[in-house]
CSV table of C-alpha atoms in Angstrom, one decimal:
chain,number,residue,atom,x,y,z
A,930,MET,CA,192.3,95.5,168.2
A,931,SER,CA,195.1,94.4,170.0
A,932,ASN,CA,198.7,94.3,168.4
A,933,GLN,CA,198.6,90.1,167.5
A,934,LEU,CA,197.1,91.2,164.1
A,935,PRO,CA,199.3,92.9,161.7
A,936,GLN,CA,199.5,96.7,161.3
A,937,ILE,CA,198.0,97.0,157.7
A,938,MET,CA,197.7,100.7,156.8
A,939,ASN,CA,200.9,103.1,156.7
A,940,ALA,CA,200.5,107.3,156.7
A,941,GLU,CA,199.1,106.8,152.8
A,942,GLY,CA,195.7,104.6,153.4
A,943,ARG,CA,197.9,102.0,151.6
A,944,ILE,CA,198.2,98.2,152.9
A,945,GLN,CA,201.6,96.9,154.0
A,946,SER,CA,202.5,94.2,156.9
A,947,SER,CA,203.9,94.7,160.2
A,948,ALA,CA,207.0,94.1,161.2
A,949,SER,CA,205.8,90.6,162.5
A,950,LYS,CA,205.8,90.1,158.6
A,951,ALA,CA,202.6,87.9,158.1
A,952,ASN,CA,203.7,86.9,154.7
A,953,PHE,CA,202.6,89.9,152.8
A,954,HIS,CA,206.0,90.0,150.3
A,955,THR,CA,206.1,86.7,148.4
A,956,SER,CA,204.8,87.4,144.9
A,957,THR,CA,206.7,89.5,142.5
A,958,GLU,CA,204.8,92.4,143.5
A,959,ASN,CA,203.1,92.6,146.5
A,960,PRO,CA,198.8,93.7,146.1
A,961,MET,CA,198.8,94.7,149.7
A,962,LYS,CA,200.4,98.0,148.8
A,963,ASN,CA,198.1,98.2,146.0
A,964,ALA,CA,194.9,98.6,147.6
A,965,HIS,CA,194.2,101.5,145.3
A,966,ARG,CA,195.3,99.1,142.0
A,967,PHE,CA,193.2,96.7,140.3
A,968,TYR,CA,194.5,93.1,139.1
A,969,ILE,CA,193.9,93.2,135.5
A,970,ASP,CA,195.4,91.2,133.1
A,971,GLY,CA,197.9,89.6,135.1
A,972,GLU,CA,199.4,93.2,136.6
A,973,TRP,CA,198.4,96.2,138.6
A,974,VAL,CA,196.9,98.9,137.3
A,975,GLU,CA,195.7,102.3,138.1
A,976,PRO,CA,191.6,102.9,138.3
A,977,GLU,CA,190.8,104.9,135.3
A,978,THR,CA,189.9,107.6,138.1
A,979,LEU,CA,190.7,107.0,141.7
A,980,LYS,CA,187.8,107.2,144.2
A,981,LYS,CA,188.9,106.2,147.6
A,982,HIS,CA,186.5,103.9,150.0
A,983,ASP,CA,187.5,103.7,153.7
A,984,VAL,CA,187.4,100.2,155.2
A,985,ILE,CA,186.4,100.1,159.1
A,986,ASP,CA,187.1,97.8,161.6
A,987,PRO,CA,183.8,96.8,162.9
A,988,SER,CA,185.3,96.3,166.7
A,989,THR,CA,186.5,99.9,166.9
A,990,GLU,CA,184.9,101.6,164.4
A,991,GLN,CA,188.0,103.0,162.7
A,992,VAL,CA,189.1,103.1,159.1
A,993,ILE,CA,191.8,100.3,158.8
A,994,GLY,CA,192.5,101.1,155.0
A,995,THR,CA,191.6,102.2,152.1
A,996,ILE,CA,190.7,100.8,148.5
A,997,ALA,CA,189.7,102.3,145.3
A,998,ILE,CA,186.1,102.1,144.2
A,999,GLY,CA,186.3,101.3,140.4
A,1000,SER,CA,184.2,102.8,137.6
A,1001,ALA,CA,182.5,101.2,134.4
A,1002,ALA,CA,185.7,101.7,132.8
A,1003,ASP,CA,187.5,99.7,135.1
A,1004,ALA,CA,185.1,96.8,135.0
A,1005,GLU,CA,185.0,97.3,131.2
A,1006,LYS,CA,189.0,96.6,130.9
A,1007,ALA,CA,188.8,93.5,133.1
A,1008,ILE,CA,186.0,91.8,131.0
A,1009,LYS,CA,187.9,92.9,128.1
A,1010,ALA,CA,191.0,91.1,129.3
A,1011,ALA,CA,189.3,88.0,130.3
A,1012,ARG,CA,187.5,87.7,126.9
A,1013,ASN,CA,191.0,87.9,125.4
A,1014,ALA,CA,192.4,85.1,127.4
A,1015,PHE,CA,189.4,82.7,127.3
A,1016,ALA,CA,190.4,81.3,124.1
A,1017,GLY,CA,193.1,80.3,124.7
A,1018,PHE,CA,192.8,79.3,128.7
A,1019,SER,CA,189.3,77.2,127.7
A,1020,ARG,CA,192.1,75.0,125.2
A,1021,THR,CA,194.1,74.1,128.1
A,1022,THR,CA,194.3,70.5,129.3
A,1023,LYS,CA,192.8,68.8,132.0
A,1024,ASP,CA,196.1,68.4,133.6
A,1025,ASP,CA,197.4,71.9,133.4
A,1026,ARG,CA,195.0,73.2,135.1
A,1027,LEU,CA,195.2,70.8,137.8
A,1028,ALA,CA,198.7,71.6,138.1
A,1029,LEU,CA,197.6,74.9,138.5
A,1030,LEU,CA,195.4,74.2,141.0
A,1031,LYS,CA,197.3,72.8,143.3
A,1032,ARG,CA,199.8,75.3,142.9
A,1033,VAL,CA,197.6,77.9,144.1
A,1034,LEU,CA,196.5,75.4,146.9
A,1035,THR,CA,200.0,75.5,148.2
A,1036,ILE,CA,200.3,78.9,148.7
A,1037,VAL,CA,196.7,79.5,149.9
A,1038,LYS,CA,197.7,77.1,152.5
A,1039,ARG,CA,200.6,79.0,153.3
A,1040,ARG,CA,199.0,82.0,153.8
A,1041,LYS,CA,196.2,80.9,155.3
A,1042,ASP,CA,196.7,82.5,158.8
A,1043,GLU,CA,197.1,85.6,156.9
A,1044,ILE,CA,194.3,85.6,154.9
A,1045,GLY,CA,192.2,84.8,158.6
A,1046,ASP,CA,194.0,87.8,160.2
A,1047,MET,CA,192.6,90.2,157.4
A,1048,ILE,CA,188.8,88.9,157.6
A,1049,SER,CA,189.0,89.3,161.2
A,1050,ARG,CA,190.1,93.2,160.8
A,1051,GLU,CA,187.5,93.4,157.6
A,1052,MET,CA,184.7,92.2,159.0
A,1053,GLY,CA,184.9,91.2,162.9
A,1054,ALA,CA,185.1,87.5,162.9
A,1055,PRO,CA,187.1,86.4,166.2
A,1056,LEU,CA,190.5,85.8,165.3
A,1057,ILE,CA,190.6,82.0,166.0
A,1058,MET,CA,187.7,81.3,164.3
A,1059,ALA,CA,188.7,83.6,161.4
A,1060,ARG,CA,191.8,81.6,160.8
A,1061,ALA,CA,190.5,78.0,160.9
A,1062,GLU,CA,187.1,78.3,159.6
A,1063,GLN,CA,186.9,81.3,157.3
A,1064,ALA,CA,190.1,81.6,155.9
A,1065,GLY,CA,190.3,77.1,156.4
A,1066,LEU,CA,187.4,76.7,154.2
A,1067,GLY,CA,188.8,78.5,151.3
A,1068,ALA,CA,191.4,75.9,151.5
A,1069,ALA,CA,189.0,73.4,152.1
A,1070,HIS,CA,187.2,74.3,148.6
A,1071,PHE,CA,190.0,74.5,146.8
A,1072,GLU,CA,190.9,70.8,148.0
A,1073,GLU,CA,187.6,69.5,147.2
A,1074,THR,CA,187.2,71.1,143.9
A,1075,ILE,CA,190.8,69.4,143.0
A,1076,ARG,CA,189.1,65.7,144.4
A,1077,ALA,CA,185.9,66.6,142.1
A,1078,PHE,CA,187.9,67.4,139.2
A,1079,LYS,CA,189.9,64.5,139.0
A,1080,THR,CA,186.8,62.0,138.1
A,1081,PHE,CA,184.8,64.8,136.3
A,1082,ASP,CA,183.7,63.6,133.0
A,1083,PHE,CA,184.5,66.5,130.2
A,1084,GLU,CA,183.3,64.0,127.8
A,1085,TYR,CA,181.7,61.1,127.8
A,1086,MET,CA,179.6,59.0,124.6
A,1087,GLN,CA,175.7,58.6,125.0
A,1088,GLY,CA,175.1,56.0,122.3
A,1089,SER,CA,176.2,57.7,119.4
A,1090,THR,CA,176.6,60.9,120.7
A,1091,ARG,CA,179.0,62.6,122.2
A,1092,ILE,CA,178.1,64.9,125.0
A,1093,VAL,CA,180.9,67.1,125.9
A,1094,HIS,CA,181.6,70.0,129.0
A,1095,GLU,CA,182.6,73.0,127.6
A,1096,PRO,CA,184.0,76.5,130.1
A,1097,ILE,CA,180.7,78.8,129.8
A,1098,GLY,CA,183.0,81.7,129.0
A,1099,VAL,CA,183.7,84.9,131.1
A,1100,VAL,CA,182.5,84.8,134.6
A,1101,ALA,CA,181.6,88.0,136.8
A,1102,MET,CA,181.9,87.0,140.3
A,1103,ILE,CA,180.1,89.1,142.6
A,1104,THR,CA,180.8,88.0,146.4
A,1105,PRO,CA,179.4,89.2,149.8
A,1106,TRP,CA,181.2,89.6,152.8
A,1107,ASN,CA,180.1,87.2,155.6
A,1108,TRP,CA,181.8,84.3,154.4
A,1109,PRO,CA,184.0,86.8,151.9
A,1110,ILE,CA,187.0,84.2,150.6
A,1111,ASN,CA,184.9,81.3,151.6
A,1112,GLN,CA,182.5,82.6,148.4
A,1113,ILE,CA,185.1,83.8,146.6
A,1114,VAL,CA,186.6,80.6,146.4
A,1115,CYS,CA,183.2,78.7,145.7
A,1116,LYS,CA,183.4,80.8,142.7
A,1117,VAL,CA,187.0,80.7,141.4
A,1118,ALA,CA,188.2,77.6,141.8
A,1119,PRO,CA,185.2,75.6,139.8
A,1120,ALA,CA,186.0,78.7,137.1
A,1121,LEU,CA,189.5,77.9,136.9
A,1122,ALA,CA,189.1,74.1,137.0
A,1123,THR,CA,186.4,74.2,133.9
A,1124,GLY,CA,188.5,77.0,131.6
A,1125,CYS,CA,186.7,79.8,132.4
A,1126,THR,CA,188.1,82.9,132.6
A,1127,MET,CA,186.7,85.8,134.9
A,1128,VAL,CA,186.3,88.9,137.0
A,1129,LEU,CA,185.7,89.1,140.9
A,1130,LYS,CA,183.9,91.9,142.4
A,1131,PRO,CA,184.4,91.2,146.1
A,1132,SER,CA,182.4,93.4,148.6
A,1133,GLU,CA,184.0,96.7,149.5
A,1134,ILE,CA,183.0,96.1,153.2
A,1135,ALA,CA,186.0,93.1,153.3
A,1136,PRO,CA,187.8,94.0,150.2
A,1137,PHE,CA,191.5,92.7,151.3
A,1138,ASN,CA,191.2,89.2,151.6
A,1139,ALA,CA,190.3,89.0,147.5
A,1140,VAL,CA,193.7,91.4,147.1
A,1141,ILE,CA,195.5,88.5,149.0
A,1142,LEU,CA,194.0,85.6,146.7
A,1143,ALA,CA,194.9,88.0,143.7
A,1144,GLU,CA,198.2,87.8,145.0
A,1145,ILE,CA,198.3,84.1,145.4
A,1146,MET,CA,196.6,84.0,141.7
A,1147,HIS,CA,199.7,85.8,140.3
A,1148,GLU,CA,202.2,83.7,142.1
A,1149,ALA,CA,200.9,80.2,141.0
A,1150,GLY,CA,201.3,81.5,137.4
A,1151,VAL,CA,197.8,81.8,136.5
A,1152,PRO,CA,197.4,83.2,133.2
A,1153,LYS,CA,197.3,86.9,131.8
A,1154,GLY,CA,193.6,87.7,132.0
A,1155,VAL,CA,191.9,84.7,133.5
A,1156,PHE,CA,191.9,86.3,136.7
A,1157,ASN,CA,190.5,89.7,137.2
A,1158,LEU,CA,190.2,91.7,140.1
A,1159,VAL,CA,188.0,95.0,140.4
A,1160,GLN,CA,186.8,96.9,143.3
A,1161,GLY,CA,183.8,98.7,143.9
A,1162,ASP,CA,179.8,98.8,144.6
A,1163,GLY,CA,177.1,96.9,143.2
A,1164,PRO,CA,175.7,100.2,141.3
A,1165,THR,CA,178.5,100.5,139.6
A,1166,VAL,CA,180.9,97.7,139.0
A,1167,GLY,CA,178.4,95.0,139.6
A,1168,ALA,CA,176.0,96.4,137.7
A,1169,VAL,CA,178.1,96.8,134.4
A,1170,LEU,CA,179.2,93.2,135.1
A,1171,ALA,CA,175.8,91.9,135.4
A,1172,SER,CA,175.0,94.0,132.3
A,1173,HIS,CA,177.6,93.5,130.0
A,1174,PRO,CA,177.3,91.1,126.3
A,1175,ASP,CA,181.0,90.2,126.9
A,1176,VAL,CA,180.0,88.2,130.1
A,1177,ASP,CA,178.9,85.1,129.6
A,1178,MET,CA,177.5,84.1,133.3
A,1179,VAL,CA,177.0,86.1,136.6
A,1180,SER,CA,177.9,84.1,139.8
A,1181,PHE,CA,176.3,86.2,142.7
A,1182,THR,CA,176.5,85.6,146.6
A,1183,GLY,CA,174.0,87.9,148.7
A,1184,SER,CA,170.4,89.3,149.5
A,1185,THR,CA,167.7,88.4,147.6
A,1186,ARG,CA,167.2,92.1,146.9
A,1187,ALA,CA,170.6,92.6,145.2
A,1188,GLY,CA,170.1,89.2,143.2
A,1189,ILE,CA,167.0,90.5,142.0
A,1190,ALA,CA,168.9,93.1,140.9
A,1191,VAL,CA,171.4,91.2,139.3
A,1192,ALA,CA,169.0,88.8,137.5
A,1193,LEU,CA,167.2,91.9,136.1
A,1194,ALA,CA,170.2,93.9,134.9
A,1195,ALA,CA,171.7,90.3,133.5
A,1196,ALA,CA,168.2,89.3,131.6
A,1197,PRO,CA,168.5,91.4,128.2
A,1198,THR,CA,172.0,89.1,127.3
A,1199,VAL,CA,169.9,85.8,128.5
A,1200,LYS,CA,173.3,84.8,130.3
A,1201,ARG,CA,173.5,82.0,132.8
A,1202,VAL,CA,172.7,83.4,136.4
A,1203,HIS,CA,173.6,81.4,139.5
A,1204,GLN,CA,172.7,82.7,142.7
A,1205,GLU,CA,173.0,82.1,146.3
A,1206,LEU,CA,170.4,84.5,148.3
A,1207,GLY,CA,169.4,84.5,151.8
A,1208,GLY,CA,167.6,82.3,154.2
A,1209,LYS,CA,165.5,82.3,156.9
A,1210,SER,CA,166.5,78.2,157.9
A,1211,PRO,CA,164.3,76.4,160.1
A,1212,ASN,CA,165.9,74.1,162.9
A,1213,ILE,CA,163.4,71.2,164.1
A,1214,ILE,CA,163.5,69.4,166.9
A,1215,LEU,CA,161.0,66.8,167.1
A,1216,ARG,CA,160.1,64.7,170.3
A,1217,SER,CA,162.5,62.3,169.9
A,1218,ALA,CA,165.5,64.7,171.1
A,1219,ASP,CA,167.2,65.5,173.7
A,1220,LEU,CA,165.5,68.7,173.8
A,1221,ALA,CA,168.7,70.4,176.0
A,1222,GLY,CA,171.5,69.3,173.9
A,1223,ALA,CA,169.6,70.1,170.3
A,1224,VAL,CA,168.6,73.4,171.9
A,1225,ARG,CA,172.2,74.3,172.8
A,1226,ALA,CA,173.5,73.1,169.8
A,1227,GLY,CA,171.1,75.2,167.5
A,1228,VAL,CA,171.8,78.5,169.7
A,1229,ARG,CA,175.7,78.1,168.7
A,1230,ARG,CA,175.0,77.0,165.3
A,1231,CYS,CA,172.6,80.3,164.8
A,1232,PHE,CA,174.7,82.8,166.6
A,1233,ALA,CA,177.9,81.8,165.0
A,1234,ASN,CA,179.8,84.0,163.0
A,1235,SER,CA,177.4,86.9,164.8
A,1236,GLY,CA,174.4,85.5,163.1
A,1237,GLN,CA,175.9,86.5,159.9
A,1238,SER,CA,175.4,83.3,157.6
A,1239,CYS,CA,172.7,82.8,154.8
A,1240,ASN,CA,172.3,79.2,156.3
A,1241,ALA,CA,172.1,80.1,159.8
A,1242,PRO,CA,169.3,78.0,161.7
A,1243,THR,CA,167.5,81.0,162.9
A,1244,ARG,CA,164.0,79.2,163.2
A,1245,MET,CA,163.9,77.3,166.2
A,1246,LEU,CA,160.6,74.8,166.2
A,1247,VAL,CA,160.2,73.1,169.4
A,1248,PRO,CA,157.2,71.4,170.6
A,1249,VAL,CA,154.6,73.8,172.1
A,1250,GLU,CA,154.5,72.2,175.6
A,1251,ARG,CA,157.9,72.6,175.7
A,1252,MET,CA,158.2,76.1,175.1
A,1253,ASP,CA,159.2,77.2,178.3
A,1254,GLU,CA,161.8,74.4,179.1
A,1255,ALA,CA,163.6,75.1,175.2
A,1256,SER,CA,163.0,78.9,176.3
A,1257,ALA,CA,165.3,78.4,179.4
A,1258,VAL,CA,167.9,76.4,177.6
A,1259,ALA,CA,168.3,78.6,174.9
A,1260,ALA,CA,168.5,82.1,177.0
A,1261,ARG,CA,171.1,80.3,179.5
A,1262,GLU,CA,173.0,78.8,176.2
A,1263,ALA,CA,173.1,82.8,174.9
A,1264,ALA,CA,174.0,84.4,178.1
A,1265,ALA,CA,176.9,82.0,178.6
A,1266,LEU,CA,178.1,83.2,175.1
A,1267,VAL,CA,181.3,85.8,175.2
A,1268,VAL,CA,180.8,89.4,173.2
A,1269,GLY,CA,184.4,90.8,172.7
A,1270,PRO,CA,187.4,91.9,170.5
A,1271,PRO,CA,187.9,89.6,167.7
A,1272,SER,CA,191.8,89.4,169.2
A,1273,ASP,CA,190.8,87.9,172.5
A,1274,PRO,CA,191.1,84.2,172.5
A,1275,ARG,CA,188.2,83.9,174.9
A,1276,THR,CA,185.2,85.5,172.7
A,1277,ASP,CA,182.6,83.6,171.1
A,1278,ILE,CA,180.9,86.4,169.2
A,1279,GLY,CA,182.2,89.3,167.3
A,1280,PRO,CA,181.3,92.9,166.5
A,1281,VAL,CA,179.0,92.6,163.4
A,1282,ALA,CA,180.4,94.1,159.8
A,1283,SER,CA,178.7,97.2,159.9
A,1284,ALA,CA,176.8,100.0,161.1
A,1285,THR,CA,174.2,99.7,158.8
A,1286,GLN,CA,174.1,95.7,159.7
A,1287,PHE,CA,173.9,97.0,163.1
A,1288,GLU,CA,171.6,99.6,163.1
A,1289,LYS,CA,169.0,97.0,161.0
A,1290,ILE,CA,169.1,94.3,163.4
A,1291,GLN,CA,168.2,96.9,166.5
A,1292,ALA,CA,165.3,97.8,164.4
A,1293,LEU,CA,164.4,94.4,164.1
A,1294,ILE,CA,164.8,93.3,167.6
A,1295,GLU,CA,162.8,96.3,168.6
A,1296,LYS,CA,160.2,95.2,165.8
A,1297,GLY,CA,160.0,91.5,168.0
A,1298,ILE,CA,159.2,93.1,170.8
A,1299,ALA,CA,156.6,95.9,169.4
A,1300,GLU,CA,154.9,92.3,167.9
A,1301,GLY,CA,154.8,90.6,171.0
A,1302,ALA,CA,157.4,88.0,171.0
A,1303,GLU,CA,158.7,87.4,174.4
A,1304,LEU,CA,162.4,88.4,175.3
A,1305,ALA,CA,163.9,85.5,176.5
A,1306,ALA,CA,167.8,86.7,176.2
A,1307,GLY,CA,169.5,89.9,174.9
A,1308,GLY,CA,167.5,93.2,173.6
A,1309,PRO,CA,168.8,95.8,172.4
A,1310,GLY,CA,171.8,98.3,172.6
A,1311,ARG,CA,175.3,96.7,173.1
A,1312,PRO,CA,176.2,94.2,175.5
A,1313,SER,CA,176.9,96.4,178.9
A,1314,HIS,CA,180.5,96.0,179.2
A,1315,LEU,CA,181.3,97.5,175.7
A,1316,SER,CA,181.1,101.2,174.7
A,1317,SER,CA,182.2,101.0,171.2
A,1318,GLY,CA,181.9,98.6,167.7
A,1319,TYR,CA,178.9,97.2,165.9
A,1320,TYR,CA,178.6,94.7,168.8
A,1321,VAL,CA,175.0,92.9,169.4
A,1322,ARG,CA,173.8,91.3,172.7
A,1323,PRO,CA,172.6,87.7,171.6
A,1324,THR,CA,169.1,87.6,171.5
A,1325,VAL,CA,166.4,85.0,172.0
A,1326,PHE,CA,162.9,85.6,171.3
A,1327,SER,CA,160.5,82.8,172.4
A,1328,ARG,CA,156.7,82.2,171.8
A,1329,VAL,CA,157.0,83.6,168.0
A,1330,THR,CA,154.6,83.0,165.5
A,1331,ASN,CA,155.7,82.7,162.2
A,1332,SER,CA,153.7,85.7,160.5
A,1333,MET,CA,156.2,87.8,162.6
A,1334,THR,CA,158.7,90.2,160.8
A,1335,ILE,CA,161.5,88.4,163.0
A,1336,ALA,CA,160.4,85.4,161.8
A,1337,ARG,CA,159.9,86.6,158.3
A,1338,GLU,CA,163.1,88.6,157.4
A,1339,GLU,CA,166.7,87.9,157.4
A,1340,ILE,CA,168.1,89.4,160.3
A,1341,PHE,CA,171.7,88.6,159.4
A,1342,GLY,CA,172.1,89.0,163.6
A,1343,PRO,CA,172.8,86.6,166.8
A,1344,VAL,CA,168.8,86.6,167.1
A,1345,LEU,CA,167.0,83.1,167.1
A,1346,SER,CA,163.3,83.3,167.2
A,1347,ILE,CA,162.0,79.8,169.2
A,1348,ILE,CA,158.5,78.9,167.6
A,1349,GLY,CA,156.0,76.0,169.1
A,1350,TYR,CA,154.4,73.5,166.9
A,1351,GLU,CA,151.8,70.4,167.4
A,1352,THR,CA,152.4,67.8,165.7
A,1353,GLU,CA,154.9,66.8,162.7
A,1354,ASP,CA,152.7,68.0,159.8
A,1355,ASP,CA,152.4,71.6,161.7
A,1356,ALA,CA,156.5,72.0,161.9
A,1357,MET,CA,156.7,70.7,158.2
A,1358,ALA,CA,153.6,73.5,157.6
A,1359,ILE,CA,155.7,76.1,159.4
A,1360,ALA,CA,159.3,75.0,158.1
A,1361,ASN,CA,158.2,75.4,154.6
A,1362,ASP,CA,155.9,78.6,155.5
A,1363,THR,CA,158.6,81.3,153.7
A,1364,PRO,CA,159.7,82.7,151.4
A,1365,TYR,CA,163.1,81.4,151.4
A,1366,GLY,CA,164.3,78.0,151.1
A,1367,LEU,CA,168.1,77.4,151.5
A,1368,ALA,CA,168.8,75.2,154.3
A,1369,SER,CA,166.9,73.7,157.3
A,1370,PHE,CA,167.9,71.8,160.0
A,1371,ILE,CA,166.2,68.5,161.8
A,1372,HIS,CA,167.1,67.1,165.6
A,1373,GLY,CA,165.7,63.4,166.6
A,1374,ALA,CA,165.4,59.9,165.8
A,1375,GLN,CA,167.7,59.2,162.6
A,1376,SER,CA,164.9,57.4,160.8
A,1377,GLU,CA,162.3,59.6,161.8
A,1378,ALA,CA,164.7,62.7,160.5
A,1379,ARG,CA,165.2,61.3,157.1
A,1380,THR,CA,161.6,60.7,156.3
A,1381,LEU,CA,160.7,64.7,157.3
A,1382,ALA,CA,164.0,65.8,155.4
A,1383,ARG,CA,162.3,64.9,152.1
A,1384,ARG,CA,159.4,67.2,153.1
A,1385,LEU,CA,161.5,70.3,153.1
A,1386,ARG,CA,161.3,72.8,150.5
A,1387,THR,CA,165.1,73.7,150.6
A,1388,GLY,CA,168.6,73.1,149.1
A,1389,SER,CA,170.0,71.2,152.2
A,1390,VAL,CA,169.0,69.1,155.2
A,1391,ARG,CA,171.2,68.5,158.0
A,1392,LEU,CA,170.4,65.8,160.3
A,1393,ASN,CA,171.7,66.2,164.1
A,1394,GLY,CA,174.7,68.0,163.5
A,1395,PRO,CA,176.7,66.6,161.3
A,1396,ALA,CA,180.8,67.6,160.2
A,1397,TRP,CA,180.5,69.8,157.2
A,1398,ASP,CA,180.7,68.1,154.0
A,1399,GLY,CA,182.3,70.1,151.2
A,1400,ALA,CA,181.0,68.2,148.6
A,1401,ALA,CA,177.4,68.3,149.5
A,1402,PRO,CA,175.6,70.7,147.1
A,1403,PHE,CA,175.1,73.9,148.5
A,1404,GLY,CA,172.3,76.3,147.2
A,1405,GLY,CA,168.4,77.1,147.8
A,1406,TYR,CA,164.9,77.3,146.6
A,1407,LYS,CA,162.7,79.7,146.1
A,1408,ARG,CA,164.0,83.4,147.3
A,1409,SER,CA,167.1,81.4,148.1
A,1410,GLY,CA,168.8,81.5,144.6
A,1411,ASN,CA,169.4,78.9,141.7
A,1412,GLY,CA,172.0,76.3,140.9
A,1413,ARG,CA,174.5,74.5,143.4
A,1414,GLU,CA,177.9,75.3,144.4
A,1415,TYR,CA,180.5,73.1,146.0
A,1416,GLY,CA,182.8,70.0,144.5
A,1417,LYS,CA,180.8,68.5,141.6
A,1418,PHE,CA,178.1,70.9,141.7
A,1419,GLY,CA,180.1,73.5,141.3
A,1420,LEU,CA,181.9,72.1,138.3
A,1421,HIS,CA,178.5,71.6,136.5
A,1422,GLU,CA,177.4,75.5,137.4
A,1423,PHE,CA,180.4,76.8,135.0
A,1424,THR,CA,180.1,74.5,131.9
A,1425,GLU,CA,177.6,74.4,129.2
A,1426,ILE,CA,176.8,70.8,127.6
A,1427,LYS,CA,177.3,70.5,123.5
A,1428,GLY,CA,175.6,67.7,122.3
A,1429,ILE,CA,178.0,66.4,118.9
A,1430,VAL,CA,175.3,63.7,117.3
A,1431,GLY,CA,176.4,61.2,114.4
A,1432,TYR,CA,179.8,61.3,116.6
A,1433,ALA,CA,180.3,57.4,116.5
A,1434,GLY,CA,179.6,57.5,112.9
A,1435,ASP,CA,181.9,56.8,109.7
């Protein structure tokens, strides 16, 4: 990584800003010097036992810092702080919480580029994209939560009964590395708005952006114990958060495999489990579509963020008679994408986030070749001009059948499978023939696309490449999870509903 980004590790492995000053010193105590401490009950506290974890820059494969990995005791301490804070925070007024959200948003906007720089270092997103989209969506979700919150009815009459939406309680939040601050804010913002208290465990692969957020929460004046941050792994901290009887809800974003483990851990305490999990999204290109334009857009959408998006359109469905044309267009578009260091403004695709992810993707590319899919672009190994870093060649397979491994498993890398269909009914059957149901995409005549959208078993359907809508519900059917995020739908997830019957009586 070039020195366009701040130097973030000192000799002790603790995080610090460079001489360029990336706004690391804006609050009373700078948590970027506290990568070995946790934010609990409004203070930076030492872990019960210091166990360090290296954070790797995936573009260089070098250590860029260390964090403390929490224990069960650290998680217990954070849960206790959140439980103690809930009684008071849950009774704050809507106006008080709105003012708090606005203060947080103001600081998030001020530090947006710093957050983007950190995400680029942690998980490899191109710097321009990390600032504009990765960090930008974090700010956008606070904005959308505020808009939805202003008109959200926490109480209303239904006949003679008073319906009351109350904060669900203490929320455990377990978040991923692929869109880190985005997925954190999708949980933190509605929890704050509804009067919940929380314990956040971010991914240990991309942990430092969460530390910046903790600093922002501190500066904004979030009351002690309302927001708590404990770094750690899933089997230790995550398991305690999911199973603890003093946690009322666990909100998890990650793989379906890990989501199942969270649900099993949570089951004995019958807490609410809110999950946004994996996907294998179909992108249906109808005969009425501009095939070349739709294929080019589909390739770029699939390969954005190095293919590390749960809703990436990784299965492209095209009319079988136009397979050769679609394959050729996709191959040209993949070849035109620039794979390189995140700091280079020409880069379209940075590295994938970790060695584990790189190896998984390579194995699945090899599997696609072995199972007989036609390799149209890319293939195994790094791009030839890159000798280190977890870089994957943008890969396109054509003539894929929906029974092949590459069409069934979530690859989470820049790998596209093109599948042919005979009729619209055939396309619908292929699209729905998956254990996942997070998102789907349709390109073609708008009236036709609207009709077909209703037949797709996914939580969202995007018609003809629309702009992002932060108020639209986001979440999945089937093994893609349960519950919804974004806007008013996220607010609902963090509330319990009480009916006070006879409220209007004398």
